[in-house]
Amino acid sequence: MENPSSKEVCVPDTPLEGDCGLLREEEASYGLRYRLPAVYGIFLMNFKEDGLESKFRTDTVVSDRDSGRVVNRNFRQIYLQFPYFTKDLDECSTLSDKLMYALKNMNNWNRIPDALKEQVFSHLDRLAAKAHLSEGDRIAYDKAVDRYNVSRIVENDIREQAVAEGKAIGKAIGKAEGKAEGEAEGRLKERLEIARKLKENGFSIADIVRVAGLSAEEIDKL
């Protein structure tokens, strides 16, 4: 994030140099295997830049000149021209709007507005704390955040795997139980059919119980 405060600086050109410097720092800190998910250059401007559209926020991306198709979605430059941010404090309903309002007007305040004290400035304090870290501490901080994010990903993967395995086990158990119930029902039907035929041929209840493995009550119902 940069804060160019003079129109004499060629704003659309200088951010690229700054972003490249940040990329070199990340590569040196983490090694060639480190992969950046996204790189955003955010530039706060207290003036109107002739080379940009007449609006508060301009987002630029790397795209093909002929087709306009975005080539790299992980590299963006965002220009914020504060003269175009005209919202009053009571019109700022989101944290983003309140942050922009604070960044634009804080130099003119003798007292922080109550509406911004807790939510906005606690967020700015966290950003400022990281910005004032030494290079070594910032690298350690970034690595700690990376480890935390990786651990969350691993935990989520383990949780999802456990859920999937649980579903698979439940499905297998249900299938096995269903198969067992079906086989038991089939064997019962077979014994009932044998008992029915024996009964039709005049065999005694005691003999049918011994041969078919059924109770006398079950045979009486045939």
Coordinates of C-alpha atoms in Angstrom, one line a residue:
M1 CA 0.0 0.0 0.0
E2 CA 1.4 3.4 -1.0
N3 CA 0.3 7.0 -0.5
P4 CA 1.5 9.1 -3.4
S5 CA 0.7 12.7 -2.5
S6 CA 1.9 14.6 -5.5
K7 CA 0.7 14.8 -9.1
E8 CA 4.3 15.2 -10.1
V9 CA 4.7 11.4 -9.5
C10 CA 3.7 9.3 -12.5
V11 CA 1.2 7.3 -10.5
P12 CA 0.3 4.6 -13.1
D13 CA 4.0 3.8 -13.6
T14 CA 5.5 3.9 -10.1
P15 CA 3.2 1.3 -8.5
L16 CA 4.5 -1.5 -10.8
E17 CA 8.1 -0.9 -9.5
G18 CA 6.8 -1.0 -5.9
D19 CA 4.9 -4.2 -6.5
C20 CA 7.9 -5.8 -8.1
G21 CA 10.0 -4.9 -5.1
L22 CA 7.4 -6.5 -2.8
L23 CA 7.5 -9.7 -4.9
R24 CA 11.3 -9.8 -4.7
E25 CA 11.1 -9.5 -0.9
E26 CA 8.6 -12.3 -0.7
E27 CA 10.8 -14.5 -2.9
A28 CA 13.9 -13.8 -0.8
S29 CA 12.0 -14.4 2.4
Y30 CA 10.2 -17.6 1.6
G31 CA 12.3 -19.1 -1.2
L32 CA 11.5 -20.0 -4.8
R33 CA 8.9 -22.6 -3.8
Y34 CA 6.7 -20.0 -2.0
R35 CA 3.6 -19.2 -4.0
L36 CA 1.7 -16.0 -3.6
P37 CA -2.1 -16.5 -3.9
A38 CA -2.7 -12.9 -4.8
V39 CA -0.8 -9.6 -5.0
Y40 CA -2.7 -6.3 -4.7
G41 CA -1.1 -2.9 -5.0
I42 CA -3.4 -0.3 -3.2
F43 CA -2.5 3.4 -3.8
L44 CA -4.1 6.1 -1.7
M45 CA -4.2 9.4 -3.6
N46 CA -5.3 12.8 -2.2
F47 CA -5.5 14.3 -5.7
K48 CA -7.2 13.5 -9.0
E49 CA -5.0 11.7 -11.5
D50 CA -5.4 12.7 -15.2
G51 CA -4.5 9.2 -16.4
L52 CA -7.3 7.6 -14.4
E53 CA -11.1 7.6 -14.7
S54 CA -12.9 10.3 -12.9
K55 CA -14.1 8.1 -10.0
F56 CA -13.0 7.1 -6.5
R57 CA -11.8 3.5 -7.2
T58 CA -10.1 2.2 -10.3
D59 CA -9.2 -1.5 -10.4
T60 CA -6.6 -2.6 -13.0
V61 CA -5.8 -6.2 -14.0
V62 CA -3.4 -8.0 -16.4
S63 CA -5.4 -8.7 -19.5
D64 CA -4.9 -9.5 -23.2
R65 CA -4.8 -6.3 -25.2
D66 CA -6.9 -7.7 -28.1
S67 CA -9.6 -9.8 -26.4
G68 CA -9.7 -8.0 -23.0
R69 CA -9.5 -11.4 -21.3
V70 CA -7.9 -11.4 -17.9
V71 CA -4.6 -13.2 -18.0
N72 CA -3.6 -13.2 -14.3
R73 CA -6.3 -12.8 -11.7
N74 CA -3.8 -12.8 -8.9
F75 CA -2.2 -9.4 -9.7
R76 CA -4.2 -6.3 -9.3
Q77 CA -3.6 -2.6 -8.8
I78 CA -6.2 -0.5 -7.0
Y79 CA -6.2 3.3 -7.2
L80 CA -8.2 5.3 -4.6
Q81 CA -8.7 9.0 -5.6
F82 CA -10.0 10.5 -2.4
P83 CA -11.3 13.8 -3.9
Y84 CA -14.0 11.6 -5.5
F85 CA -15.0 10.0 -2.1
T86 CA -17.8 12.4 -1.1
K87 CA -19.7 10.4 1.5
D88 CA -20.5 12.0 4.9
L89 CA -19.9 10.0 8.0
D90 CA -23.6 9.2 8.5
E91 CA -23.7 7.8 4.9
C92 CA -20.9 5.3 5.7
S93 CA -22.7 2.1 6.6
T94 CA -19.9 -0.5 6.0
L95 CA -16.5 -0.9 7.5
S96 CA -14.9 -0.2 4.2
D97 CA -16.7 3.1 3.8
K98 CA -15.8 4.1 7.4
L99 CA -12.1 3.2 6.7
M100 CA -12.1 5.3 3.6
Y101 CA -13.7 8.2 5.4
A102 CA -11.2 8.0 8.2
L103 CA -8.2 7.8 5.8
K104 CA -9.5 10.9 4.0
N105 CA -10.3 13.1 6.9
M106 CA -8.1 12.0 9.9
N107 CA -5.6 14.8 9.3
N108 CA -8.4 17.4 9.9
W109 CA -9.6 16.0 13.2
N110 CA -8.9 17.4 16.7
R111 CA -11.1 14.5 18.1
I112 CA -11.9 11.1 16.7
P113 CA -15.6 10.7 15.9
D114 CA -17.4 8.4 18.3
A115 CA -18.9 6.4 15.4
L116 CA -15.3 5.4 14.3
K117 CA -13.6 4.8 17.6
E118 CA -14.1 1.1 18.2
Q119 CA -14.6 -0.7 14.9
V120 CA -12.5 1.3 12.5
F121 CA -9.5 2.3 14.6
S122 CA -9.1 -1.2 16.2
H123 CA -8.8 -2.4 12.6
L124 CA -6.3 0.4 11.7
D125 CA -4.3 -0.4 14.8
R126 CA -3.8 -4.0 13.7
L127 CA -2.7 -2.8 10.2
A128 CA -0.3 -0.2 11.7
A129 CA 1.2 -2.7 14.1
K130 CA 2.2 -4.9 11.2
A131 CA 3.4 -2.0 9.1
H132 CA 5.8 -0.9 11.9
L133 CA 7.4 -4.3 12.4
S134 CA 11.1 -4.7 11.4
E135 CA 11.8 -6.7 8.3
G136 CA 12.7 -9.8 10.3
D137 CA 9.7 -9.5 12.6
R138 CA 7.4 -9.0 9.6
I139 CA 8.8 -12.1 8.0
A140 CA 8.3 -14.0 11.2
Y141 CA 4.7 -12.6 11.5
D142 CA 3.9 -13.6 7.9
K143 CA 5.3 -17.1 8.4
A144 CA 3.3 -17.5 11.6
V145 CA 0.1 -16.4 9.7
D146 CA 1.0 -18.9 6.9
R147 CA 1.5 -21.7 9.4
Y148 CA -1.9 -20.8 11.0
N149 CA -3.6 -20.8 7.7
V150 CA -2.0 -24.1 6.7
S151 CA -3.0 -25.7 10.0
R152 CA -6.6 -24.6 9.4
I153 CA -6.5 -26.1 5.9
V154 CA -5.1 -29.4 7.3
E155 CA -7.7 -29.5 10.1
N156 CA -10.5 -28.9 7.6
D157 CA -9.1 -31.6 5.3
I158 CA -8.9 -34.0 8.2
R159 CA -12.4 -33.1 9.3
E160 CA -13.8 -33.5 5.8
Q161 CA -12.0 -36.9 5.4
A162 CA -13.4 -38.1 8.7
V163 CA -16.9 -37.1 7.6
A164 CA -16.4 -38.9 4.3
E165 CA -15.0 -42.0 6.0
G166 CA -17.9 -41.9 8.5
K167 CA -20.4 -41.7 5.7
A168 CA -18.7 -44.6 3.9
I169 CA -18.6 -46.7 7.0
G170 CA -22.2 -45.9 7.7
K171 CA -23.2 -46.8 4.2
A172 CA -21.2 -50.1 4.4
I173 CA -22.8 -51.0 7.7
G174 CA -26.2 -50.2 6.4
K175 CA -25.6 -52.3 3.3
A176 CA -24.3 -55.2 5.4
E177 CA -27.2 -55.0 7.8
G178 CA -29.6 -54.8 4.9
K179 CA -28.0 -57.8 3.3
A180 CA -28.1 -59.8 6.6
E181 CA -31.7 -58.9 7.1
G182 CA -32.6 -60.0 3.6
E183 CA -30.7 -63.3 4.0
A184 CA -32.4 -63.9 7.3
E185 CA -35.8 -63.2 5.8
G186 CA -35.1 -65.5 2.9
R187 CA -34.0 -68.3 5.3
L188 CA -37.2 -67.9 7.4
K189 CA -39.4 -68.1 4.2
E190 CA -37.5 -71.2 3.2
R191 CA -38.1 -72.9 6.6
L192 CA -41.8 -71.8 6.6
E193 CA -42.2 -73.4 3.2
I194 CA -40.6 -76.7 4.4
A195 CA -42.8 -76.7 7.5
R196 CA -45.9 -76.1 5.4
K197 CA -45.1 -79.0 3.1
L198 CA -44.3 -81.3 6.1
K199 CA -47.6 -80.3 7.7
E200 CA -49.5 -81.0 4.5
N201 CA -48.0 -84.5 4.4
G202 CA -49.1 -85.3 7.9
F203 CA -45.9 -84.9 9.9
S204 CA -46.3 -84.2 13.6
I205 CA -45.7 -80.8 15.1
A206 CA -42.7 -82.2 17.0
D207 CA -41.1 -83.6 13.9
I208 CA -41.7 -80.3 12.0
V209 CA -40.2 -78.3 14.8
R210 CA -37.1 -80.5 14.7
V211 CA -36.7 -80.4 10.9
A212 CA -37.6 -76.8 10.1
G213 CA -36.3 -75.2 13.3
L214 CA -39.5 -73.3 13.9
S215 CA -41.6 -72.9 17.0
A216 CA -44.8 -74.8 17.5
E217 CA -46.7 -71.4 17.5
E218 CA -45.2 -70.5 14.1
I219 CA -46.2 -74.0 12.7
D220 CA -49.7 -73.7 14.0
K221 CA -50.2 -70.4 12.0
L222 CA -49.4 -72.2 8.7

